Amino acid sequence: MMMSTPDLPAVERPIPTTRELFLGFLGLGMTAFGGALPLAHRMIVERRKWLTDPEFVELLGLCQFLPGGNIINLSVALGMKFRGWKGAVAGITGLIAVPSMVVILLGMIYQHFQHDPNVKHLFAGLAAAAAGLLIQMAVKIALPLRKNFVLAAVAVICFIAIAFLRIPLLWVMLVMTPISVVLTARYGDRFAAKPQAAPAQREGKKEGAQ
C-alpha cells in the first residue's frame, strides 16, 4: 500500500518574517516606477515564492474589490496573511517609504519644468512603458484561468464590459462579483480542465487492461 506524499511546494514554501516583508516591499517600492503590480508578481511569486500563481490571483482579486490602490491593499493583505497586523504595517511602510519621498521631490522639480517639451516626452514614454508592464502582468495572472472555462468566461465578460462597453468599473464589480462566486461554486469544478494522468499511471492502466 503506497502512502500519499505531501505537497512538496507547499511544505517547502518560505514564510516571510516581518523584516523580510518590509525589505521585500521596500525594494518593490524603490524599483516599481510606472506600475508596481507586474514587479509585485515577480517578487512575490517568482523570486521569493511566498505565494503560488493561483494564490496571487485570488489575493489580487480581493484587493481589487476593496477600495484603495491595488498594490497598497496587496501589501497589507500579504502582511496580514503571514504576520498579522505587524506584517501589514511592515508591508505598507516598506512600500510607500521611498516612493513618498521621490514623489515629493519630483513634484517640486515638475513645478519648475512642467512646460518643457522634453519633460512631456519623458512622461509620455514612462506611460507607454507602464502600460506594457501592466499588459504583461495581465497575461501572466490570466494564464491559470485557461484551465477553468467558467472563470475564463467571467474574465472575458468583465474585459468586454470595461474596455469596449465603457461600463464603470464599480458597476461591473458589483454585478459580476456575486455572479462569478455563484457560477464558480456551482459549475467551477464541472467545467474545469481535467488534469492529464501521469505517464506511469497511464502505463499502469494499460497493463491492467491487458
Tab-separated table of C-alpha atoms in Angstrom:
chain	number	residue	atom	x	y	z
A	1	MET	CA	0.000	0.000	0.000
A	2	MET	CA	1.534	3.280	-1.144
A	3	MET	CA	1.360	6.266	1.158
A	4	SER	CA	0.478	9.642	-0.344
A	5	THR	CA	3.421	12.015	-0.496
A	6	PRO	CA	2.992	15.542	0.853
A	7	ASP	CA	2.723	18.519	-1.441
A	8	LEU	CA	6.381	19.488	-1.572
A	9	PRO	CA	5.913	23.005	-2.952
A	10	ALA	CA	3.500	23.833	-0.117
A	11	VAL	CA	5.796	22.337	2.530
A	12	GLU	CA	8.960	23.988	1.272
A	13	ARG	CA	7.376	27.376	0.619
A	14	PRO	CA	9.172	30.023	2.730
A	15	ILE	CA	7.141	32.001	5.262
A	16	PRO	CA	8.439	35.591	5.345
A	17	THR	CA	9.359	37.316	8.556
A	18	THR	CA	8.261	40.875	9.354
A	19	ARG	CA	11.703	42.116	8.351
A	20	GLU	CA	11.565	40.233	5.046
A	21	LEU	CA	8.129	41.694	4.312
A	22	PHE	CA	9.434	45.197	4.952
A	23	LEU	CA	12.570	44.721	2.847
A	24	GLY	CA	10.672	42.981	0.062
A	25	PHE	CA	8.140	45.775	-0.318
A	26	LEU	CA	10.850	48.386	0.241
A	27	GLY	CA	12.715	47.031	-2.774
A	28	LEU	CA	9.460	46.890	-4.695
A	29	GLY	CA	8.681	50.497	-3.881
A	30	MET	CA	12.173	51.566	-4.976
A	31	THR	CA	12.003	49.839	-8.380
A	32	ALA	CA	8.330	49.804	-9.369
A	33	PHE	CA	8.156	53.087	-11.281
A	34	GLY	CA	5.146	53.288	-13.609
A	35	GLY	CA	3.338	50.199	-12.297
A	36	ALA	CA	4.029	48.048	-9.268
A	37	LEU	CA	1.769	45.059	-9.894
A	38	PRO	CA	3.935	43.354	-12.551
A	39	LEU	CA	7.019	43.655	-10.360
A	40	ALA	CA	4.986	42.621	-7.302
A	41	HIS	CA	4.041	39.396	-9.084
A	42	ARG	CA	7.677	38.782	-9.955
A	43	MET	CA	8.850	39.479	-6.414
A	44	ILE	CA	6.131	37.568	-4.528
A	45	VAL	CA	5.581	34.584	-6.837
A	46	GLU	CA	8.701	34.066	-8.940
A	47	ARG	CA	11.581	35.249	-6.767
A	48	ARG	CA	10.564	34.823	-3.129
A	49	LYS	CA	7.841	32.175	-3.749
A	50	TRP	CA	5.639	33.429	-0.915
A	51	LEU	CA	2.531	32.668	-2.980
A	52	THR	CA	1.677	30.475	-5.929
A	53	ASP	CA	0.159	31.894	-9.116
A	54	PRO	CA	-3.429	30.913	-8.163
A	55	GLU	CA	-2.992	32.342	-4.659
A	56	PHE	CA	-1.662	35.605	-6.069
A	57	VAL	CA	-4.610	35.876	-8.459
A	58	GLU	CA	-7.101	35.235	-5.645
A	59	LEU	CA	-5.469	37.761	-3.314
A	60	LEU	CA	-5.213	40.349	-6.086
A	61	GLY	CA	-8.894	39.840	-6.895
A	62	LEU	CA	-9.780	40.602	-3.287
A	63	CYS	CA	-7.526	43.681	-3.294
A	64	GLN	CA	-9.153	44.971	-6.484
A	65	PHE	CA	-12.587	44.610	-4.952
A	66	LEU	CA	-11.596	46.662	-1.895
A	67	PRO	CA	-11.326	50.476	-2.027
A	68	GLY	CA	-7.886	51.964	-2.452
A	69	GLY	CA	-4.879	51.180	-4.597
A	70	ASN	CA	-4.404	47.532	-5.545
A	71	ILE	CA	-0.722	47.380	-4.607
A	72	ILE	CA	-1.379	49.116	-1.275
A	73	ASN	CA	-4.124	46.624	-0.468
A	74	LEU	CA	-1.863	43.781	-1.576
A	75	SER	CA	0.936	44.799	0.777
A	76	VAL	CA	-1.476	44.965	3.713
A	77	ALA	CA	-3.241	41.707	2.833
A	78	LEU	CA	0.000	39.791	2.337
A	79	GLY	CA	1.425	41.098	5.591
A	80	MET	CA	-1.757	40.154	7.459
A	81	LYS	CA	-1.686	36.688	5.916
A	82	PHE	CA	1.764	35.836	7.244
A	83	ARG	CA	2.468	38.089	10.272
A	84	GLY	CA	-0.802	39.707	11.325
A	85	TRP	CA	-1.012	43.447	11.897
A	86	LYS	CA	2.770	43.755	12.311
A	87	GLY	CA	3.269	42.251	8.864
A	88	ALA	CA	0.630	44.582	7.413
A	89	VAL	CA	2.374	47.636	8.872
A	90	ALA	CA	5.764	46.385	7.681
A	91	GLY	CA	4.487	45.751	4.155
A	92	ILE	CA	2.765	49.080	3.625
A	93	THR	CA	5.547	51.059	5.321
A	94	GLY	CA	8.214	49.477	3.147
A	95	LEU	CA	6.116	50.023	0.043
A	96	ILE	CA	5.389	53.734	0.488
A	97	ALA	CA	8.587	54.936	2.208
A	98	VAL	CA	10.806	55.614	-0.810
A	99	PRO	CA	8.031	56.457	-3.338
A	100	SER	CA	6.628	59.104	-0.993
A	101	MET	CA	9.972	60.892	-0.819
A	102	VAL	CA	10.545	60.522	-4.563
A	103	VAL	CA	7.084	61.846	-5.440
A	104	ILE	CA	7.562	64.901	-3.225
A	105	LEU	CA	10.946	65.590	-4.831
A	106	LEU	CA	9.657	65.076	-8.379
A	107	GLY	CA	6.640	67.262	-7.651
A	108	MET	CA	8.928	70.108	-6.650
A	109	ILE	CA	11.016	69.650	-9.818
A	110	TYR	CA	7.960	69.307	-12.060
A	111	GLN	CA	6.593	72.651	-10.903
A	112	HIS	CA	9.621	74.349	-12.416
A	113	PHE	CA	9.930	72.333	-15.669
A	114	GLN	CA	6.367	71.216	-16.470
A	115	HIS	CA	6.206	73.279	-19.683
A	116	ASP	CA	9.436	71.881	-21.090
A	117	PRO	CA	8.673	69.690	-24.183
A	118	ASN	CA	11.409	67.231	-23.220
A	119	VAL	CA	9.723	66.641	-19.870
A	120	LYS	CA	6.392	65.999	-21.608
A	121	HIS	CA	8.038	63.436	-23.894
A	122	LEU	CA	9.648	61.797	-20.882
A	123	PHE	CA	6.319	61.304	-19.129
A	124	ALA	CA	4.705	60.012	-22.334
A	125	GLY	CA	7.433	57.384	-22.636
A	126	LEU	CA	7.047	56.370	-18.995
A	127	ALA	CA	3.299	55.948	-19.506
A	128	ALA	CA	3.877	53.661	-22.500
A	129	ALA	CA	6.353	51.533	-20.551
A	130	ALA	CA	3.918	51.277	-17.627
A	131	ALA	CA	1.148	50.150	-19.987
A	132	GLY	CA	3.410	47.420	-21.364
A	133	LEU	CA	4.213	46.171	-17.863
A	134	LEU	CA	0.522	46.026	-16.957
A	135	ILE	CA	-0.305	44.054	-20.107
A	136	GLN	CA	2.498	41.592	-19.357
A	137	MET	CA	1.196	41.092	-15.809
A	138	ALA	CA	-2.386	40.688	-17.031
A	139	VAL	CA	-1.316	37.874	-19.345
A	140	LYS	CA	0.566	36.117	-16.530
A	141	ILE	CA	-2.250	36.209	-13.994
A	142	ALA	CA	-4.799	35.222	-16.646
A	143	LEU	CA	-2.959	32.029	-17.625
A	144	PRO	CA	-4.297	29.961	-14.669
A	145	LEU	CA	-7.856	30.847	-15.755
A	146	ARG	CA	-7.452	28.958	-19.018
A	147	LYS	CA	-7.918	25.713	-17.070
A	148	ASN	CA	-11.407	26.702	-15.971
A	149	PHE	CA	-13.906	27.706	-18.645
A	150	VAL	CA	-16.322	29.364	-16.197
A	151	LEU	CA	-13.691	31.683	-14.714
A	152	ALA	CA	-12.283	32.442	-18.158
A	153	ALA	CA	-15.756	33.376	-19.422
A	154	VAL	CA	-16.317	35.709	-16.465
A	155	ALA	CA	-12.958	37.381	-17.097
A	156	VAL	CA	-13.774	37.893	-20.788
A	157	ILE	CA	-17.193	39.382	-19.975
A	158	CYS	CA	-15.633	41.814	-17.488
A	159	PHE	CA	-12.990	42.826	-20.025
A	160	ILE	CA	-15.590	43.488	-22.729
A	161	ALA	CA	-17.806	45.441	-20.334
A	162	ILE	CA	-14.971	47.717	-19.181
A	163	ALA	CA	-12.775	48.023	-22.296
A	164	PHE	CA	-15.399	48.161	-25.063
A	165	LEU	CA	-18.763	48.991	-23.496
A	166	ARG	CA	-17.156	51.575	-21.171
A	167	ILE	CA	-19.200	50.492	-18.186
A	168	PRO	CA	-17.792	51.936	-14.928
A	169	LEU	CA	-15.581	49.532	-13.016
A	170	LEU	CA	-17.665	49.849	-9.842
A	171	TRP	CA	-20.843	48.631	-11.537
A	172	VAL	CA	-19.048	45.775	-13.285
A	173	MET	CA	-17.625	44.600	-9.965
A	174	LEU	CA	-20.929	44.915	-8.107
A	175	VAL	CA	-22.733	42.854	-10.753
A	176	MET	CA	-20.103	40.332	-11.819
A	177	THR	CA	-18.588	39.516	-8.411
A	178	PRO	CA	-21.667	37.752	-6.956
A	179	ILE	CA	-22.352	36.145	-10.337
A	180	SER	CA	-18.791	34.790	-10.561
A	181	VAL	CA	-18.954	33.458	-6.994
A	182	VAL	CA	-22.211	31.595	-7.691
A	183	LEU	CA	-21.002	30.214	-11.042
A	184	THR	CA	-17.713	29.066	-9.548
A	185	ALA	CA	-19.440	27.381	-6.608
A	186	ARG	CA	-21.910	25.531	-8.837
A	187	TYR	CA	-20.087	24.868	-12.082
A	188	GLY	CA	-16.403	25.666	-11.487
A	189	ASP	CA	-15.258	22.087	-10.949
A	190	ARG	CA	-17.544	20.682	-13.634
A	191	PHE	CA	-16.087	22.842	-16.416
A	192	ALA	CA	-12.504	22.822	-15.166
A	193	ALA	CA	-9.947	21.241	-17.446
A	194	LYS	CA	-9.236	17.698	-16.333
A	195	PRO	CA	-5.542	17.122	-15.485
A	196	GLN	CA	-3.836	14.552	-17.643
A	197	ALA	CA	-2.717	11.357	-15.967
A	198	ALA	CA	0.982	10.901	-15.351
A	199	PRO	CA	2.860	8.619	-17.800
A	200	ALA	CA	3.408	5.978	-15.096
A	201	GLN	CA	-0.295	5.947	-14.271
A	202	ARG	CA	-1.242	5.625	-17.937
A	203	GLU	CA	1.140	2.716	-18.397
A	204	GLY	CA	-0.236	1.033	-15.279
A	205	LYS	CA	-3.787	1.337	-16.628
A	206	LYS	CA	-2.719	-0.142	-19.954
A	207	GLU	CA	-1.044	-3.121	-18.260
A	208	GLY	CA	-4.117	-3.660	-16.095
A	209	ALA	CA	-6.358	-3.630	-19.133
A	210	GLN	CA	-4.174	-6.216	-20.849
